[in-house]
PDB file of C-alpha atoms in Angstrom:
ATOM      1  CA  MET A   1      -0.041   0.041  -0.086  1.00 69.00           C
ATOM      2  CA  ALA A   2       2.892   2.395   0.864  1.00 87.00           C
ATOM      3  CA  VAL A   3       4.208   1.987  -2.639  1.00 91.00           C
ATOM      4  CA  ARG A   4       0.900   2.602  -4.368  1.00 93.00           C
ATOM      5  CA  ASP A   5       0.282   5.619  -2.373  1.00 93.00           C
ATOM      6  CA  ALA A   6       3.744   7.034  -2.890  1.00 92.00           C
ATOM      7  CA  GLY A   7       3.358   6.320  -6.556  1.00 92.00           C
ATOM      8  CA  ALA A   8       0.213   7.934  -6.979  1.00 93.00           C
ATOM      9  CA  ARG A   9       1.502  11.084  -5.180  1.00 94.00           C
ATOM     10  CA  ILE A  10       4.549  11.282  -7.562  1.00 93.00           C
ATOM     11  CA  GLY A  11       2.532  10.372 -10.701  1.00 92.00           C
ATOM     12  CA  THR A  12      -0.049  13.206  -9.787  1.00 92.00           C
ATOM     13  CA  ASN A  13       2.839  15.688  -9.445  1.00 91.00           C
ATOM     14  CA  ILE A  14       4.320  14.638 -12.733  1.00 90.00           C
ATOM     15  CA  GLU A  15       0.839  15.042 -14.381  1.00 88.00           C
ATOM     16  CA  GLN A  16       1.015  18.816 -13.620  1.00 86.00           C
ATOM     17  CA  VAL A  17       3.741  18.933 -16.440  1.00 85.00           C
ATOM     18  CA  ILE A  18       2.796  15.860 -18.719  1.00 84.00           C
ATOM     19  CA  GLU A  19      -0.927  15.625 -19.341  1.00 78.00           C
ATOM     20  CA  GLY A  20      -2.893  12.524 -20.621  1.00 78.00           C
ATOM     21  CA  LYS A  21       0.010  10.071 -20.179  1.00 84.00           C
ATOM     22  CA  HIS A  22      -0.942   8.307 -16.950  1.00 87.00           C
ATOM     23  CA  GLU A  23       0.177   4.814 -18.026  1.00 88.00           C
ATOM     24  CA  THR A  24       3.508   6.129 -19.421  1.00 90.00           C
ATOM     25  CA  ILE A  25       4.230   7.949 -16.055  1.00 91.00           C
ATOM     26  CA  ARG A  26       3.232   4.864 -14.198  1.00 93.00           C
ATOM     27  CA  LEU A  27       5.619   2.722 -16.211  1.00 93.00           C
ATOM     28  CA  GLY A  28       8.440   5.266 -15.644  1.00 92.00           C
ATOM     29  CA  LEU A  29       8.004   5.070 -12.075  1.00 94.00           C
ATOM     30  CA  ALA A  30       7.900   1.234 -12.126  1.00 95.00           C
ATOM     31  CA  VAL A  31      11.366   1.152 -13.821  1.00 95.00           C
ATOM     32  CA  LEU A  32      12.763   3.470 -11.159  1.00 94.00           C
ATOM     33  CA  LEU A  33      11.401   1.213  -8.427  1.00 95.00           C
ATOM     34  CA  ALA A  34      12.696  -1.874 -10.286  1.00 95.00           C
ATOM     35  CA  GLU A  35      16.212  -0.306  -9.978  1.00 94.00           C
ATOM     36  CA  GLY A  36      16.334  -0.063 -13.843  1.00 94.00           C
ATOM     37  CA  HIS A  37      16.993   2.401 -16.571  1.00 94.00           C
ATOM     38  CA  LEU A  38      14.409   4.007 -19.047  1.00 93.00           C
ATOM     39  CA  LEU A  39      14.825   4.707 -22.673  1.00 92.00           C
ATOM     40  CA  ILE A  40      12.214   7.088 -23.984  1.00 87.00           C
ATOM     41  CA  GLU A  41      12.154   7.093 -27.953  1.00 84.00           C
ATOM     42  CA  ASP A  42       9.980   9.403 -29.971  1.00 78.00           C
ATOM     43  CA  VAL A  43      10.090  12.140 -32.475  1.00 74.00           C
ATOM     44  CA  PRO A  44      11.374  15.506 -31.324  1.00 73.00           C
ATOM     45  CA  GLY A  45       8.660  17.794 -29.486  1.00 72.00           C
ATOM     46  CA  VAL A  46       6.430  15.301 -27.865  1.00 70.00           C
ATOM     47  CA  GLY A  47       7.806  15.746 -24.156  1.00 76.00           C
ATOM     48  CA  LYS A  48      10.354  13.116 -23.824  1.00 78.00           C
ATOM     49  CA  THR A  49      13.018  15.367 -21.984  1.00 78.00           C
ATOM     50  CA  THR A  50      10.146  17.304 -20.154  1.00 82.00           C
ATOM     51  CA  PHE A  51       8.907  13.830 -18.724  1.00 83.00           C
ATOM     52  CA  ALA A  52      12.403  12.915 -17.673  1.00 82.00           C
ATOM     53  CA  LYS A  53      12.983  16.370 -15.907  1.00 83.00           C
ATOM     54  CA  ALA A  54       9.598  16.126 -14.268  1.00 87.00           C
ATOM     55  CA  LEU A  55      10.179  12.800 -12.817  1.00 86.00           C
ATOM     56  CA  ALA A  56      13.736  13.897 -11.611  1.00 83.00           C
ATOM     57  CA  ARG A  57      12.319  17.021 -10.106  1.00 86.00           C
ATOM     58  CA  SER A  58       9.399  15.320  -8.288  1.00 90.00           C
ATOM     59  CA  ILE A  59      11.943  13.440  -6.215  1.00 88.00           C
ATOM     60  CA  ASP A  60      14.178  15.437  -3.911  1.00 83.00           C
ATOM     61  CA  CYS A  61      17.439  13.681  -5.247  1.00 84.00           C
ATOM     62  CA  SER A  62      20.416  14.958  -7.021  1.00 84.00           C
ATOM     63  CA  VAL A  63      19.895  15.292 -10.852  1.00 84.00           C
ATOM     64  CA  ARG A  64      22.199  15.835 -13.706  1.00 87.00           C
ATOM     65  CA  ARG A  65      21.464  16.451 -17.287  1.00 87.00           C
ATOM     66  CA  VAL A  66      23.765  15.347 -20.098  1.00 89.00           C
ATOM     67  CA  GLN A  67      23.117  16.811 -23.530  1.00 89.00           C
ATOM     68  CA  PHE A  68      24.718  14.136 -25.920  1.00 88.00           C
ATOM     69  CA  THR A  69      26.409  15.372 -28.968  1.00 86.00           C
ATOM     70  CA  PRO A  70      28.818  14.072 -31.472  1.00 86.00           C
ATOM     71  CA  ASP A  71      31.732  15.644 -30.027  1.00 88.00           C
ATOM     72  CA  LEU A  72      31.032  14.496 -26.274  1.00 89.00           C
ATOM     73  CA  LEU A  73      33.911  12.512 -24.852  1.00 88.00           C
ATOM     74  CA  PRO A  74      33.529   9.514 -22.374  1.00 88.00           C
ATOM     75  CA  SER A  75      35.262  11.557 -19.725  1.00 88.00           C
ATOM     76  CA  ASP A  76      32.730  14.292 -20.031  1.00 90.00           C
ATOM     77  CA  VAL A  77      30.428  11.655 -18.823  1.00 90.00           C
ATOM     78  CA  THR A  78      32.206   9.619 -16.175  1.00 90.00           C
ATOM     79  CA  GLY A  79      34.620  12.235 -14.851  1.00 89.00           C
ATOM     80  CA  VAL A  80      38.389  12.827 -15.245  1.00 86.00           C
ATOM     81  CA  SER A  81      41.514  12.816 -13.028  1.00 83.00           C
ATOM     82  CA  VAL A  82      43.343  16.090 -13.115  1.00 86.00           C
ATOM     83  CA  TYR A  83      46.642  16.989 -11.518  1.00 79.00           C
ATOM     84  CA  ASN A  84      46.505  18.963  -8.293  1.00 80.00           C
ATOM     85  CA  ALA A  85      49.643  20.981  -8.028  1.00 79.00           C
ATOM     86  CA  GLU A  86      49.270  21.754  -4.328  1.00 78.00           C
ATOM     87  CA  GLU A  87      48.812  18.143  -3.507  1.00 76.00           C
ATOM     88  CA  ARG A  88      51.317  16.974  -6.093  1.00 76.00           C
ATOM     89  CA  ASP A  89      48.805  14.192  -7.019  1.00 81.00           C
ATOM     90  CA  PHE A  90      45.976  13.402  -9.318  1.00 80.00           C
ATOM     91  CA  GLU A  91      42.516  14.328  -8.068  1.00 83.00           C
ATOM     92  CA  PHE A  92      39.322  12.764  -9.340  1.00 85.00           C
ATOM     93  CA  LYS A  93      36.662  15.218 -10.644  1.00 88.00           C
ATOM     94  CA  PRO A  94      33.294  13.298 -10.856  1.00 90.00           C
ATOM     95  CA  GLY A  95      31.305  13.480 -14.091  1.00 90.00           C
ATOM     96  CA  PRO A  96      27.526  14.109 -14.332  1.00 91.00           C
ATOM     97  CA  VAL A  97      26.816  10.220 -13.901  1.00 91.00           C
ATOM     98  CA  PHE A  98      27.453  10.688 -10.061  1.00 92.00           C
ATOM     99  CA  ALA A  99      23.844  11.589  -9.345  1.00 90.00           C
ATOM    100  CA  ASN A 100      20.608   9.874  -8.357  1.00 89.00           C
ATOM    101  CA  ILE A 101      18.873  10.654 -11.595  1.00 88.00           C
ATOM    102  CA  VAL A 102      20.859  11.112 -14.788  1.00 89.00           C
ATOM    103  CA  VAL A 103      19.058  12.627 -17.767  1.00 87.00           C
ATOM    104  CA  GLY A 104      20.804  11.665 -20.972  1.00 86.00           C
ATOM    105  CA  ASP A 105      19.190  13.897 -23.675  1.00 86.00           C
ATOM    106  CA  GLU A 106      19.343  12.516 -27.266  1.00 85.00           C
ATOM    107  CA  ILE A 107      21.770   9.563 -26.290  1.00 86.00           C
ATOM    108  CA  ASN A 108      21.904   8.439 -29.756  1.00 83.00           C
ATOM    109  CA  ARG A 109      23.554  11.632 -31.030  1.00 85.00           C
ATOM    110  CA  ALA A 110      26.892  10.684 -29.249  1.00 83.00           C
ATOM    111  CA  SER A 111      29.536   8.509 -30.839  1.00 83.00           C
ATOM    112  CA  PRO A 112      29.578   4.777 -29.951  1.00 81.00           C
ATOM    113  CA  LYS A 113      32.623   5.277 -27.801  1.00 82.00           C
ATOM    114  CA  THR A 114      30.739   7.767 -25.720  1.00 84.00           C
ATOM    115  CA  GLN A 115      27.712   5.665 -25.446  1.00 81.00           C
ATOM    116  CA  ALA A 116      29.889   2.598 -24.333  1.00 80.00           C
ATOM    117  CA  ALA A 117      30.872   4.987 -21.318  1.00 81.00           C
ATOM    118  CA  MET A 118      27.557   4.503 -19.890  1.00 83.00           C
ATOM    119  CA  LEU A 119      27.748   0.516 -19.855  1.00 81.00           C
ATOM    120  CA  GLU A 120      29.441   0.015 -16.644  1.00 81.00           C
ATOM    121  CA  CYS A 121      27.476   2.567 -14.659  1.00 87.00           C
ATOM    122  CA  MET A 122      24.312   1.331 -15.883  1.00 88.00           C
ATOM    123  CA  ALA A 123      25.056  -2.506 -15.349  1.00 84.00           C
ATOM    124  CA  GLU A 124      27.235  -2.352 -12.058  1.00 86.00           C
ATOM    125  CA  ARG A 125      26.371   1.052 -10.661  1.00 89.00           C
ATOM    126  CA  GLN A 126      29.862   1.921 -10.551  1.00 89.00           C
ATOM    127  CA  VAL A 127      32.501   3.786 -12.716  1.00 88.00           C
ATOM    128  CA  THR A 128      36.268   2.943 -13.159  1.00 84.00           C
ATOM    129  CA  VAL A 129      38.687   5.879 -14.285  1.00 83.00           C
ATOM    130  CA  ASP A 130      42.358   5.265 -14.482  1.00 80.00           C
ATOM    131  CA  GLY A 131      42.147   2.066 -12.432  1.00 80.00           C
ATOM    132  CA  GLU A 132      40.235   3.395  -9.757  1.00 83.00           C
ATOM    133  CA  THR A 133      36.544   2.194  -9.083  1.00 87.00           C
ATOM    134  CA  TYR A 134      33.819   4.658  -7.710  1.00 88.00           C
ATOM    135  CA  GLY A 135      30.502   3.668  -6.424  1.00 89.00           C
ATOM    136  CA  LEU A 136      27.219   5.408  -7.426  1.00 90.00           C
ATOM    137  CA  GLU A 137      24.533   6.420  -4.976  1.00 86.00           C
ATOM    138  CA  SER A 138      21.320   4.982  -4.558  1.00 87.00           C
ATOM    139  CA  PRO A 139      18.886   5.220  -5.944  1.00 90.00           C
ATOM    140  CA  PHE A 140      20.485   5.449  -9.503  1.00 92.00           C
ATOM    141  CA  MET A 141      18.608   5.729 -12.704  1.00 92.00           C
ATOM    142  CA  VAL A 142      19.575   6.608 -16.126  1.00 92.00           C
ATOM    143  CA  MET A 143      16.664   8.289 -18.088  1.00 89.00           C
ATOM    144  CA  ALA A 144      17.756   8.702 -21.690  1.00 88.00           C
ATOM    145  CA  THR A 145      15.770  10.067 -24.640  1.00 85.00           C
ATOM    146  CA  GLN A 146      16.503   9.229 -28.202  1.00 84.00           C
ATOM    147  CA  ASN A 147      15.246  10.106 -31.671  1.00 76.00           C
ATOM    148  CA  PRO A 148      14.314   7.283 -34.142  1.00 73.00           C
ATOM    149  CA  ILE A 149      17.410   6.167 -35.781  1.00 62.00           C
ATOM    150  CA  ASP A 150      16.297   7.116 -39.384  1.00 58.00           C
ATOM    151  CA  MET A 151      16.691  10.881 -38.399  1.00 59.00           C
ATOM    152  CA  GLU A 152      19.935  12.604 -39.573  1.00 59.00           C
ATOM    153  CA  GLY A 153      22.824  12.601 -37.057  1.00 61.00           C
ATOM    154  CA  THR A 154      21.981   9.697 -35.007  1.00 69.00           C
ATOM    155  CA  TYR A 155      24.049   6.428 -34.132  1.00 72.00           C
ATOM    156  CA  PRO A 156      21.977   3.395 -33.338  1.00 76.00           C
ATOM    157  CA  LEU A 157      22.603   1.986 -29.840  1.00 80.00           C
ATOM    158  CA  PRO A 158      24.504  -1.124 -29.794  1.00 79.00           C
ATOM    159  CA  GLU A 159      22.756  -4.208 -28.677  1.00 81.00           C
ATOM    160  CA  ALA A 160      24.625  -4.464 -25.430  1.00 80.00           C
ATOM    161  CA  GLN A 161      23.569  -0.945 -24.418  1.00 82.00           C
ATOM    162  CA  ARG A 162      19.968  -1.343 -25.378  1.00 86.00           C
ATOM    163  CA  ASP A 163      19.971  -4.363 -23.128  1.00 88.00           C
ATOM    164  CA  ARG A 164      20.979  -2.359 -20.245  1.00 89.00           C
ATOM    165  CA  PHE A 165      17.763  -0.380 -20.420  1.00 93.00           C
ATOM    166  CA  THR A 166      14.908  -2.018 -18.417  1.00 94.00           C
ATOM    167  CA  ALA A 167      12.297  -0.606 -20.735  1.00 94.00           C
ATOM    168  CA  ARG A 168      11.624   1.667 -23.718  1.00 92.00           C
ATOM    169  CA  ILE A 169       8.654   3.819 -23.891  1.00 88.00           C
ATOM    170  CA  SER A 170       7.301   6.012 -26.622  1.00 84.00           C
ATOM    171  CA  MET A 171       5.659   9.139 -25.575  1.00 79.00           C
ATOM    172  CA  GLY A 172       3.229   9.643 -28.501  1.00 75.00           C
ATOM    173  CA  TYR A 173       1.391  12.524 -29.412  1.00 76.00           C
ATOM    174  CA  PRO A 174      -1.136  13.830 -26.997  1.00 75.00           C
ATOM    175  CA  ASP A 175      -4.896  13.689 -27.554  1.00 77.00           C
ATOM    176  CA  ARG A 176      -6.697  16.809 -28.690  1.00 79.00           C
ATOM    177  CA  ARG A 177      -8.063  17.925 -25.230  1.00 79.00           C
ATOM    178  CA  ALA A 178      -4.485  17.513 -23.564  1.00 75.00           C
ATOM    179  CA  GLU A 179      -2.824  19.384 -26.329  1.00 75.00           C
ATOM    180  CA  VAL A 180      -5.447  22.208 -26.075  1.00 78.00           C
ATOM    181  CA  ALA A 181      -4.879  22.341 -22.391  1.00 74.00           C
ATOM    182  CA  MET A 182      -1.057  22.377 -22.936  1.00 72.00           C
ATOM    183  CA  LEU A 183      -1.342  25.419 -25.085  1.00 73.00           C
ATOM    184  CA  SER A 184      -3.586  27.213 -22.486  1.00 70.00           C
ATOM    185  CA  GLU A 185      -1.365  26.394 -19.400  1.00 68.00           C
ATOM    186  CA  HIS A 186       2.153  26.245 -20.830  1.00 66.00           C
ATOM    187  CA  ALA A 187       2.289  29.127 -23.243  1.00 63.00           C
ATOM    188  CA  ALA A 188       2.967  31.766 -20.637  1.00 66.00           C
ATOM    189  CA  VAL A 189       4.996  29.827 -18.139  1.00 71.00           C
ATOM    190  CA  ASP A 190       7.146  26.701 -17.941  1.00 74.00           C
ATOM    191  CA  PRO A 191       5.245  24.399 -15.604  1.00 74.00           C
ATOM    192  CA  LEU A 192       8.809  22.813 -14.579  1.00 78.00           C
ATOM    193  CA  ASP A 193       9.712  25.931 -12.901  1.00 78.00           C
ATOM    194  CA  SER A 194       6.897  25.625 -10.303  1.00 81.00           C
ATOM    195  CA  LEU A 195       7.217  21.901  -9.893  1.00 86.00           C
ATOM    196  CA  ARG A 196       8.277  20.778  -6.258  1.00 89.00           C
ATOM    197  CA  PRO A 197       9.586  17.470  -4.943  1.00 90.00           C
ATOM    198  CA  VAL A 198       6.991  15.304  -3.278  1.00 92.00           C
ATOM    199  CA  SER A 199       9.354  12.573  -2.287  1.00 91.00           C
ATOM    200  CA  ASP A 200      13.098  12.083  -1.527  1.00 89.00           C
ATOM    201  CA  ALA A 201      15.890   9.584  -1.794  1.00 88.00           C
ATOM    202  CA  THR A 202      15.260   7.896   1.580  1.00 90.00           C
ATOM    203  CA  GLU A 203      11.564   7.281   0.674  1.00 92.00           C
ATOM    204  CA  ILE A 204      12.622   5.961  -2.705  1.00 93.00           C
ATOM    205  CA  ARG A 205      15.029   3.577  -1.158  1.00 92.00           C
ATOM    206  CA  SER A 206      12.228   2.406   1.170  1.00 94.00           C
ATOM    207  CA  LEU A 207       9.904   1.887  -1.683  1.00 94.00           C
ATOM    208  CA  ILE A 208      12.506  -0.102  -3.633  1.00 95.00           C
ATOM    209  CA  ALA A 209      12.928  -2.400  -0.524  1.00 94.00           C
ATOM    210  CA  GLY A 210       9.247  -2.788  -0.546  1.00 94.00           C
ATOM    211  CA  VAL A 211       9.198  -3.853  -4.203  1.00 96.00           C
ATOM    212  CA  ARG A 212      11.991  -6.414  -3.645  1.00 95.00           C
ATOM    213  CA  ALA A 213       9.664  -7.990  -1.075  1.00 94.00           C
ATOM    214  CA  VAL A 214       6.946  -8.607  -3.609  1.00 95.00           C
ATOM    215  CA  TYR A 215       5.990 -12.303  -3.862  1.00 95.00           C
ATOM    216  CA  VAL A 216       6.727 -14.201  -6.990  1.00 94.00           C
ATOM    217  CA  SER A 217       5.466 -17.759  -7.341  1.00 94.00           C
ATOM    218  CA  ASP A 218       7.598 -20.510  -9.077  1.00 93.00           C
ATOM    219  CA  ALA A 219       4.861 -20.667 -11.704  1.00 94.00           C
ATOM    220  CA  ILE A 220       5.212 -16.953 -12.561  1.00 94.00           C
ATOM    221  CA  LYS A 221       8.955 -17.394 -12.699  1.00 95.00           C
ATOM    222  CA  GLU A 222       8.512 -20.306 -15.082  1.00 94.00           C
ATOM    223  CA  TYR A 223       6.064 -18.125 -17.287  1.00 95.00           C
ATOM    224  CA  ALA A 224       8.599 -15.344 -17.594  1.00 95.00           C
ATOM    225  CA  VAL A 225      11.115 -17.712 -18.818  1.00 95.00           C
ATOM    226  CA  ASP A 226       8.577 -19.334 -21.242  1.00 95.00           C
ATOM    227  CA  LEU A 227       7.945 -15.724 -22.565  1.00 95.00           C
ATOM    228  CA  SER A 228      11.644 -15.159 -23.095  1.00 94.00           C
ATOM    229  CA  GLU A 229      12.339 -18.366 -24.567  1.00 94.00           C
ATOM    230  CA  ALA A 230       9.602 -18.025 -27.046  1.00 93.00           C
ATOM    231  CA  THR A 231      11.414 -15.085 -28.483  1.00 94.00           C
ATOM    232  CA  ARG A 232      14.651 -17.253 -29.046  1.00 92.00           C
ATOM    233  CA  ARG A 233      12.712 -19.753 -30.749  1.00 91.00           C
ATOM    234  CA  SER A 234      10.722 -17.672 -33.166  1.00 88.00           C
ATOM    235  CA  GLY A 235      11.775 -17.811 -36.900  1.00 86.00           C
ATOM    236  CA  ASP A 236      11.409 -14.157 -37.163  1.00 89.00           C
ATOM    237  CA  VAL A 237      14.223 -13.253 -34.634  1.00 89.00           C
ATOM    238  CA  ARG A 238      17.947 -13.189 -34.953  1.00 89.00           C
ATOM    239  CA  LEU A 239      18.661 -12.206 -31.436  1.00 88.00           C
ATOM    240  CA  GLY A 240      16.023 -13.087 -28.769  1.00 89.00           C
ATOM    241  CA  ALA A 241      15.715 -11.927 -25.161  1.00 91.00           C
ATOM    242  CA  SER A 242      18.610 -12.503 -22.894  1.00 90.00           C
ATOM    243  CA  PRO A 243      18.473 -13.920 -19.384  1.00 92.00           C
ATOM    244  CA  ARG A 244      18.977 -10.278 -18.279  1.00 92.00           C
ATOM    245  CA  ALA A 245      15.781  -9.447 -20.084  1.00 93.00           C
ATOM    246  CA  SER A 246      13.907 -12.185 -18.075  1.00 95.00           C
ATOM    247  CA  LEU A 247      15.124 -10.814 -14.788  1.00 95.00           C
ATOM    248  CA  GLN A 248      14.221  -7.148 -15.845  1.00 95.00           C
ATOM    249  CA  LEU A 249      10.770  -8.335 -16.782  1.00 96.00           C
ATOM    250  CA  LEU A 250      10.280  -9.959 -13.441  1.00 96.00           C
ATOM    251  CA  ARG A 251      11.637  -7.010 -11.439  1.00 96.00           C
ATOM    252  CA  SER A 252       9.467  -4.730 -13.398  1.00 96.00           C
ATOM    253  CA  ALA A 253       6.425  -6.971 -12.797  1.00 96.00           C
ATOM    254  CA  LYS A 254       7.155  -6.628  -9.047  1.00 97.00           C
ATOM    255  CA  ALA A 255       7.250  -2.988  -9.221  1.00 96.00           C
ATOM    256  CA  TRP A 256       4.109  -2.768 -11.431  1.00 96.00           C
ATOM    257  CA  ALA A 257       2.249  -5.089  -8.879  1.00 96.00           C
ATOM    258  CA  ALA A 258       3.264  -2.966  -6.009  1.00 96.00           C
ATOM    259  CA  LEU A 259       2.102   0.230  -7.682  1.00 95.00           C
ATOM    260  CA  GLY A 260      -1.196  -1.536  -8.116  1.00 94.00           C
ATOM    261  CA  GLY A 261      -1.567  -2.143  -4.484  1.00 94.00           C
ATOM    262  CA  ARG A 262      -0.616  -5.906  -4.618  1.00 94.00           C
ATOM    263  CA  GLU A 263       2.014  -7.789  -2.784  1.00 93.00           C
ATOM    264  CA  TYR A 264       2.291 -10.421  -5.463  1.00 94.00           C
ATOM    265  CA  VAL A 265       2.812 -10.812  -9.211  1.00 95.00           C
ATOM    266  CA  ILE A 266       0.104 -12.077 -11.564  1.00 94.00           C
ATOM    267  CA  PRO A 267       0.516 -13.068 -15.201  1.00 94.00           C
ATOM    268  CA  ASP A 268      -1.249 -10.015 -16.390  1.00 94.00           C
ATOM    269  CA  ASP A 269       1.760  -7.964 -15.042  1.00 95.00           C
ATOM    270  CA  LEU A 270       4.214  -9.768 -17.135  1.00 96.00           C
ATOM    271  CA  GLN A 271       1.881  -9.581 -20.253  1.00 95.00           C
ATOM    272  CA  TYR A 272       1.374  -5.731 -19.947  1.00 94.00           C
ATOM    273  CA  LEU A 273       5.157  -5.171 -19.576  1.00 96.00           C
ATOM    274  CA  LEU A 274       6.103  -7.587 -22.315  1.00 95.00           C
ATOM    275  CA  VAL A 275       6.393  -5.067 -25.027  1.00 95.00           C
ATOM    276  CA  PRO A 276       8.031  -2.250 -23.265  1.00 95.00           C
ATOM    277  CA  VAL A 277      10.541  -4.467 -21.665  1.00 96.00           C
ATOM    278  CA  LEU A 278      11.468  -6.801 -24.239  1.00 95.00           C
ATOM    279  CA  ALA A 279      10.707  -5.137 -27.646  1.00 93.00           C
ATOM    280  CA  HIS A 280      13.864  -3.014 -27.790  1.00 92.00           C
ATOM    281  CA  ARG A 281      16.020  -5.956 -27.271  1.00 92.00           C
ATOM    282  CA  LEU A 282      14.941  -8.180 -30.168  1.00 91.00           C
ATOM    283  CA  LEU A 283      16.533  -8.027 -33.570  1.00 89.00           C
ATOM    284  CA  LEU A 284      14.295  -9.305 -36.433  1.00 90.00           C
ATOM    285  CA  THR A 285      15.401 -11.187 -39.492  1.00 89.00           C
ATOM    286  CA  ALA A 286      15.371  -9.397 -42.855  1.00 89.00           C
ATOM    287  CA  GLU A 287      12.374 -11.269 -43.963  1.00 90.00           C
ATOM    288  CA  ALA A 288      10.394 -10.329 -40.947  1.00 88.00           C
ATOM    289  CA  HIS A 289      11.160  -6.411 -41.687  1.00 85.00           C
ATOM    290  CA  VAL A 290      10.321  -6.874 -45.451  1.00 87.00           C
ATOM    291  CA  ALA A 291       7.077  -8.378 -44.343  1.00 87.00           C
ATOM    292  CA  GLY A 292       6.297  -5.327 -42.234  1.00 86.00           C
ATOM    293  CA  ARG A 293       6.448  -7.294 -38.790  1.00 88.00           C
ATOM    294  CA  SER A 294       7.602  -5.564 -35.828  1.00 91.00           C
ATOM    295  CA  PRO A 295       9.062  -6.700 -32.264  1.00 92.00           C
ATOM    296  CA  ALA A 296       5.889  -5.488 -30.658  1.00 92.00           C
ATOM    297  CA  ASP A 297       3.750  -7.576 -33.120  1.00 92.00           C
ATOM    298  CA  LEU A 298       5.639 -10.526 -32.344  1.00 93.00           C
ATOM    299  CA  LEU A 299       5.511 -10.155 -28.658  1.00 94.00           C
ATOM    300  CA  ARG A 300       1.789  -9.659 -28.654  1.00 93.00           C
ATOM    301  CA  ARG A 301       1.576 -12.938 -30.577  1.00 93.00           C
ATOM    302  CA  ILE A 302       3.832 -14.636 -28.056  1.00 93.00           C
ATOM    303  CA  ALA A 303       1.620 -13.394 -25.127  1.00 93.00           C
ATOM    304  CA  GLN A 304      -1.439 -14.865 -26.864  1.00 92.00           C
ATOM    305  CA  VAL A 305      -0.164 -18.344 -27.576  1.00 91.00           C
ATOM    306  CA  THR A 306       2.156 -19.017 -24.480  1.00 91.00           C
ATOM    307  CA  PRO A 307       0.388 -20.936 -21.984  1.00 91.00           C
ATOM    308  CA  ILE A 308      -0.494 -18.935 -18.832  1.00 89.00           C
ATOM    309  CA  PRO A 309       0.293 -20.948 -15.703  1.00 82.00           C
ATOM    310  CA  GLY A 310      -2.650 -23.432 -15.384  1.00 67.00           C
ATOM    311  CA  THR A 311      -3.826 -23.304 -18.997  1.00 56.00           C
ATOM    312  CA  SER A 312      -2.957 -25.094 -22.251  1.00 48.00           C
ATOM    313  CA  PRO A 313      -1.099 -23.682 -25.297  1.00 50.00           C
ATOM    314  CA  SER A 314      -3.322 -21.849 -27.792  1.00 48.00           C
ATOM    315  CA  GLY A 315      -1.182 -21.768 -30.898  1.00 48.00           C
ATOM    316  CA  SER A 316       2.243 -21.297 -32.485  1.00 45.00           C
ATOM    317  CA  TYR A 317       4.637 -18.407 -32.859  1.00 43.00           C
TER     318      TYR A 317
END
């Protein structure tokens, strides 16, 4: 109940800035409480960065923003050791990843070398510079935005880095009512300026502990593995979901259940999260692309035909 109430409070605060995106906001909160990272992909101007900033400002934690550009260096992200003449020794100057919430704007505009600098901190919550390892604070979350890769000046994220993101979401265009309301309320003032924190790092750590305690039955664990294995067996897929993907799916389901006021995971949680958690990890065959099939289409089909615990199969992939 504590997770549900806190999630509702934070979500309502974010909705002062992002209107008409209740489920998207809840999914972002689920990723935070699952100790994961969020990739927000969509065309420019639909509120990707605004959502990331609103979530960061709703939590009284340290927040750093990185604008990824082609000339950004790895040391600009992780930090660098500089020589201190007074101490006659090298001193480490932390980079922007040393924060609770790191907002990476347009991450796919940076070079692959700079993108790779994010791998260690996202996977292991630490940074190694000049042979020294520095731990990152908890909570720690990377919220990265990216434009579609068919736009000019973008570098597709490598498979290894996409796999580090717990979920990928798309903001989408607002409905007519929400867009008219935005024109009325946001034209004269930026609502981010008046947004105040409604939570802090201590509470978020407590909520994360609550999510870890959510019960998952053996049948649900097997169901999660069945869903991931189905992607690996599909003839439309060159690269299926990894074991890390199965783990992230289960962690996200625990957070989703807690936000819904439950202390246990049900199959519906996994089915709802299947596309946002797994779609960006799959590589389809050339034939599937030519036929116009997408990872989301494949995952929806898998959800339909994979037997739910206690039922029988309903078809093929």
